[in-house]
Coordinates of C-alpha atoms in Angstrom, one line a residue:
M1 CA 19.9 50.3 -78.5
T2 CA 19.5 51.0 -74.6
F3 CA 20.6 48.5 -71.9
P4 CA 18.1 46.0 -72.0
F5 CA 17.9 44.0 -68.8
S6 CA 16.9 44.9 -65.0
A7 CA 17.5 43.5 -61.2
D8 CA 14.3 41.5 -62.5
S9 CA 15.8 40.0 -65.3
L10 CA 16.4 36.3 -65.3
V11 CA 20.2 35.2 -65.3
K12 CA 19.5 33.0 -67.8
D13 CA 17.7 35.0 -70.3
I14 CA 20.5 37.7 -69.6
V15 CA 23.0 34.8 -70.8
N16 CA 21.0 33.2 -73.5
E17 CA 20.8 36.7 -75.2
I18 CA 24.4 37.8 -74.9
P19 CA 26.7 35.2 -73.5
K20 CA 29.9 36.3 -72.7
T21 CA 27.7 38.0 -69.7
S22 CA 28.3 34.2 -68.2
D23 CA 31.6 35.6 -67.7
V24 CA 30.6 38.1 -65.2
F25 CA 28.5 35.6 -63.5
K26 CA 31.2 33.1 -63.5
K27 CA 33.6 36.0 -61.9
N28 CA 30.6 36.4 -59.1
R29 CA 30.2 32.5 -58.9
I30 CA 26.7 33.1 -59.9
D31 CA 24.9 29.6 -61.3
F32 CA 23.5 30.6 -64.7
C33 CA 23.2 27.2 -65.9
C34 CA 21.0 24.7 -64.1
G35 CA 20.5 27.5 -61.0
G36 CA 19.4 30.7 -63.7
N37 CA 16.3 30.6 -63.7
I38 CA 15.9 33.4 -61.0
P39 CA 15.7 37.2 -61.3
L40 CA 19.2 39.2 -61.3
T41 CA 18.1 40.5 -58.0
Q42 CA 17.8 37.4 -56.4
A43 CA 21.0 35.8 -57.4
A44 CA 22.7 39.3 -55.9
A45 CA 21.3 38.5 -52.7
Q46 CA 22.5 35.0 -52.7
H47 CA 25.8 35.6 -53.2
G48 CA 25.9 38.9 -50.8
L49 CA 26.4 40.9 -54.1
D50 CA 25.6 44.9 -54.4
M51 CA 23.4 44.7 -57.4
N52 CA 24.1 48.4 -58.9
T53 CA 27.8 46.9 -59.2
L54 CA 26.4 43.5 -60.8
L55 CA 24.3 45.6 -63.7
D56 CA 26.9 47.7 -64.2
E57 CA 29.4 45.0 -65.2
L58 CA 26.7 43.5 -67.0
K59 CA 26.4 46.7 -68.9
V60 CA 30.4 47.1 -69.8
V61 CA 29.9 43.5 -71.7
F62 CA 26.8 44.7 -73.4
E63 CA 28.5 47.8 -74.7
K64 CA 31.2 46.0 -76.3
Y65 CA 28.6 43.6 -78.2
E66 CA 26.9 46.7 -78.9
H67 CA 29.7 48.5 -80.7
T68 CA 31.1 45.3 -82.7
E69 CA 31.1 45.6 -86.5
K70 CA 27.7 46.7 -88.2
D71 CA 28.8 48.3 -91.4
V72 CA 32.2 47.5 -93.2
E73 CA 31.5 49.2 -95.8
V74 CA 32.8 52.9 -94.0
W75 CA 36.3 50.9 -94.0
T76 CA 36.4 50.9 -98.0
D77 CA 37.5 54.6 -97.6
S78 CA 39.8 54.7 -94.5
H79 CA 43.5 54.7 -94.3
S80 CA 45.0 51.8 -94.3
N81 CA 46.8 52.4 -90.8
T82 CA 43.2 53.3 -89.3
I83 CA 42.2 49.9 -90.2
I84 CA 45.0 48.0 -88.9
D85 CA 44.5 50.0 -85.5
H86 CA 40.7 49.2 -85.7
V87 CA 41.5 45.5 -86.6
I88 CA 44.2 44.7 -83.3
Q89 CA 41.8 46.7 -80.9
N90 CA 38.5 45.4 -81.8
Y91 CA 39.3 42.0 -83.2
H92 CA 43.1 41.4 -82.0
R93 CA 42.1 41.8 -78.3
A94 CA 38.2 40.6 -78.6
S95 CA 39.9 37.4 -80.1
E96 CA 42.4 37.0 -77.5
E97 CA 39.8 37.6 -74.6
E98 CA 36.9 34.9 -75.9
L99 CA 39.7 32.6 -76.6
K100 CA 40.8 32.7 -73.1
N101 CA 37.7 32.9 -71.4
L102 CA 36.0 30.7 -73.7
S103 CA 38.9 27.6 -73.2
P104 CA 38.0 26.4 -69.6
Y105 CA 33.8 26.2 -70.7
V106 CA 34.9 24.1 -73.7
T107 CA 37.6 21.7 -71.6
K108 CA 34.1 21.2 -69.0
V109 CA 32.1 20.4 -71.5
S110 CA 34.0 17.8 -73.3
R111 CA 35.2 16.1 -70.3
V112 CA 31.5 15.8 -68.8
H113 CA 29.2 15.1 -71.8
G114 CA 32.3 13.5 -74.0
D115 CA 31.3 9.8 -73.5
N116 CA 27.8 10.6 -74.7
H117 CA 28.4 13.2 -77.5
P118 CA 32.3 12.2 -78.7
E119 CA 31.5 15.2 -81.4
L120 CA 32.7 17.2 -78.0
L121 CA 35.8 15.6 -77.9
K122 CA 36.5 16.5 -81.4
V123 CA 35.4 20.2 -80.9
N124 CA 37.7 20.4 -77.9
E125 CA 40.8 19.2 -80.5
L126 CA 39.6 21.9 -83.2
F127 CA 39.0 24.4 -80.7
Y128 CA 42.7 24.3 -79.3
E129 CA 44.2 24.0 -82.6
F130 CA 42.4 27.0 -83.5
K131 CA 43.0 28.9 -80.3
K132 CA 46.9 28.1 -81.2
E133 CA 46.8 29.2 -84.9
L134 CA 45.1 32.4 -84.1
I135 CA 47.0 33.5 -81.3
E136 CA 50.4 32.8 -83.5
H137 CA 48.9 35.0 -86.5
M138 CA 47.8 37.6 -84.7
E139 CA 51.2 38.0 -83.1
K140 CA 52.8 37.7 -86.6
E141 CA 50.3 40.2 -87.9
E142 CA 51.4 43.1 -85.3
A143 CA 55.0 42.2 -85.0
V144 CA 55.9 41.8 -88.7
V145 CA 53.4 42.2 -91.3
F146 CA 51.3 45.2 -89.8
P147 CA 54.3 47.1 -89.7
L148 CA 55.1 46.1 -93.0
I149 CA 52.0 47.3 -94.5
R150 CA 52.5 50.4 -92.8
Q151 CA 56.1 51.0 -94.7
L152 CA 54.2 50.0 -98.2
E153 CA 51.8 52.5 -97.4
D154 CA 54.4 55.0 -97.0
G155 CA 56.5 54.0 -99.4
T156 CA 59.5 53.3 -97.0
V157 CA 59.6 49.4 -97.3
P158 CA 62.9 47.9 -97.7
N159 CA 61.7 44.7 -99.8
R160 CA 58.5 45.3 -101.7
E161 CA 58.1 41.8 -102.7
E162 CA 58.9 40.0 -99.5
A163 CA 56.5 42.2 -98.0
I164 CA 54.0 41.3 -100.2
Q165 CA 54.6 37.5 -100.0
M166 CA 54.3 37.7 -96.1
I167 CA 50.6 39.5 -96.8
V168 CA 49.9 36.1 -99.1
E169 CA 51.0 34.3 -96.3
L170 CA 48.7 35.6 -94.3
E171 CA 46.1 35.1 -96.4
K172 CA 46.7 31.1 -96.8
E173 CA 46.7 31.0 -92.7
H174 CA 43.2 33.0 -92.6
D175 CA 42.0 29.9 -95.4
H176 CA 43.2 27.5 -92.8
A177 CA 41.7 29.2 -89.4
G178 CA 38.2 29.4 -91.7
E179 CA 38.8 25.5 -92.5
I180 CA 39.4 24.7 -88.7
L181 CA 36.0 26.5 -88.2
R182 CA 33.8 24.6 -90.9
Q183 CA 34.8 21.4 -89.7
I184 CA 33.7 22.9 -85.7
R185 CA 30.4 23.6 -87.5
E186 CA 30.4 20.4 -89.4
V187 CA 31.1 18.1 -86.4
T188 CA 28.6 20.2 -84.0
S189 CA 25.8 19.9 -87.3
D190 CA 25.8 23.7 -87.5
F191 CA 25.8 23.8 -83.6
A192 CA 22.6 22.2 -83.6
L193 CA 22.2 21.2 -79.4
P194 CA 21.0 17.5 -78.6
L195 CA 18.3 17.1 -76.1
D196 CA 20.4 17.1 -73.1
A197 CA 22.1 19.7 -73.6
C198 CA 23.0 21.5 -70.1
G199 CA 23.3 25.3 -69.9
T200 CA 27.2 25.4 -70.1
Y201 CA 26.9 23.2 -73.0
R202 CA 24.4 25.7 -74.8
L203 CA 26.7 28.4 -74.0
V204 CA 29.9 26.9 -75.7
Y205 CA 28.0 26.4 -78.7
A206 CA 26.6 29.9 -78.9
R207 CA 30.0 31.8 -77.9
L208 CA 31.6 29.4 -80.3
E209 CA 29.5 30.5 -83.1
A210 CA 30.0 34.5 -81.8
L211 CA 33.4 33.3 -82.4
E212 CA 33.2 32.0 -86.0
S213 CA 31.2 35.6 -86.8
L214 CA 34.1 37.8 -85.2
T215 CA 37.1 35.6 -87.2
F216 CA 35.1 36.1 -90.6
M217 CA 34.6 39.7 -90.0
H218 CA 38.2 40.2 -88.8
V219 CA 39.5 37.9 -92.2
H220 CA 36.7 40.1 -94.3
L221 CA 38.0 43.8 -93.2
E222 CA 41.9 42.3 -94.1
N223 CA 41.5 40.2 -97.3
N224 CA 38.9 42.0 -99.2
I225 CA 39.8 45.8 -98.0
L226 CA 43.2 46.0 -96.6
F227 CA 45.7 43.6 -98.2
P228 CA 43.8 44.3 -102.0
R229 CA 46.0 47.4 -102.0
Y230 CA 49.0 45.9 -102.1
L231 CA 48.6 42.8 -104.3

């Protein structure tokens, strides 16, 4: 798919199509929420931005979006080291980036709209619980468990039973992360937006749902393809 946006594209339409482009607009101080109903060229002019540079920044986000996982079957026949490297690069790094970038939006929406929509206060609580646990989980995978799996693969693991037990613990952590995401989906009524939802409100729900999809694919590659090889 070719890059679908041009200088005439409306800022709000770009964010609606690919929510993570909001990071580009935020960095450049472009209002994509209340002031998003203007073409990109007008937004660039208002802020003294180079149009081509702005388009290039948006293309980087688009290309990352385009290269998200679309066919997991290819990984069933891949070497474990290849899968591990792929998970680290395409899921750990992507999740870290998204958790960091999404945090201020979640906080802002809960602070501004929490009085009228108390479910947002619960979303904020659950999101930060999820963020803490996922970051710790990924750190453990990279520092401890993935190296053990590499040793299981080449037959050099010092204690096979201990390594397998750590894989089982990861699966339990996956279950808990999935439960937090289930609660977020439940408390938001499947990310249903109220009539008074502003652009940032819509953005948070869209990116939370995308984060859910990213996490599910991350867990799928591990639970259903990588881990069963050793359990």
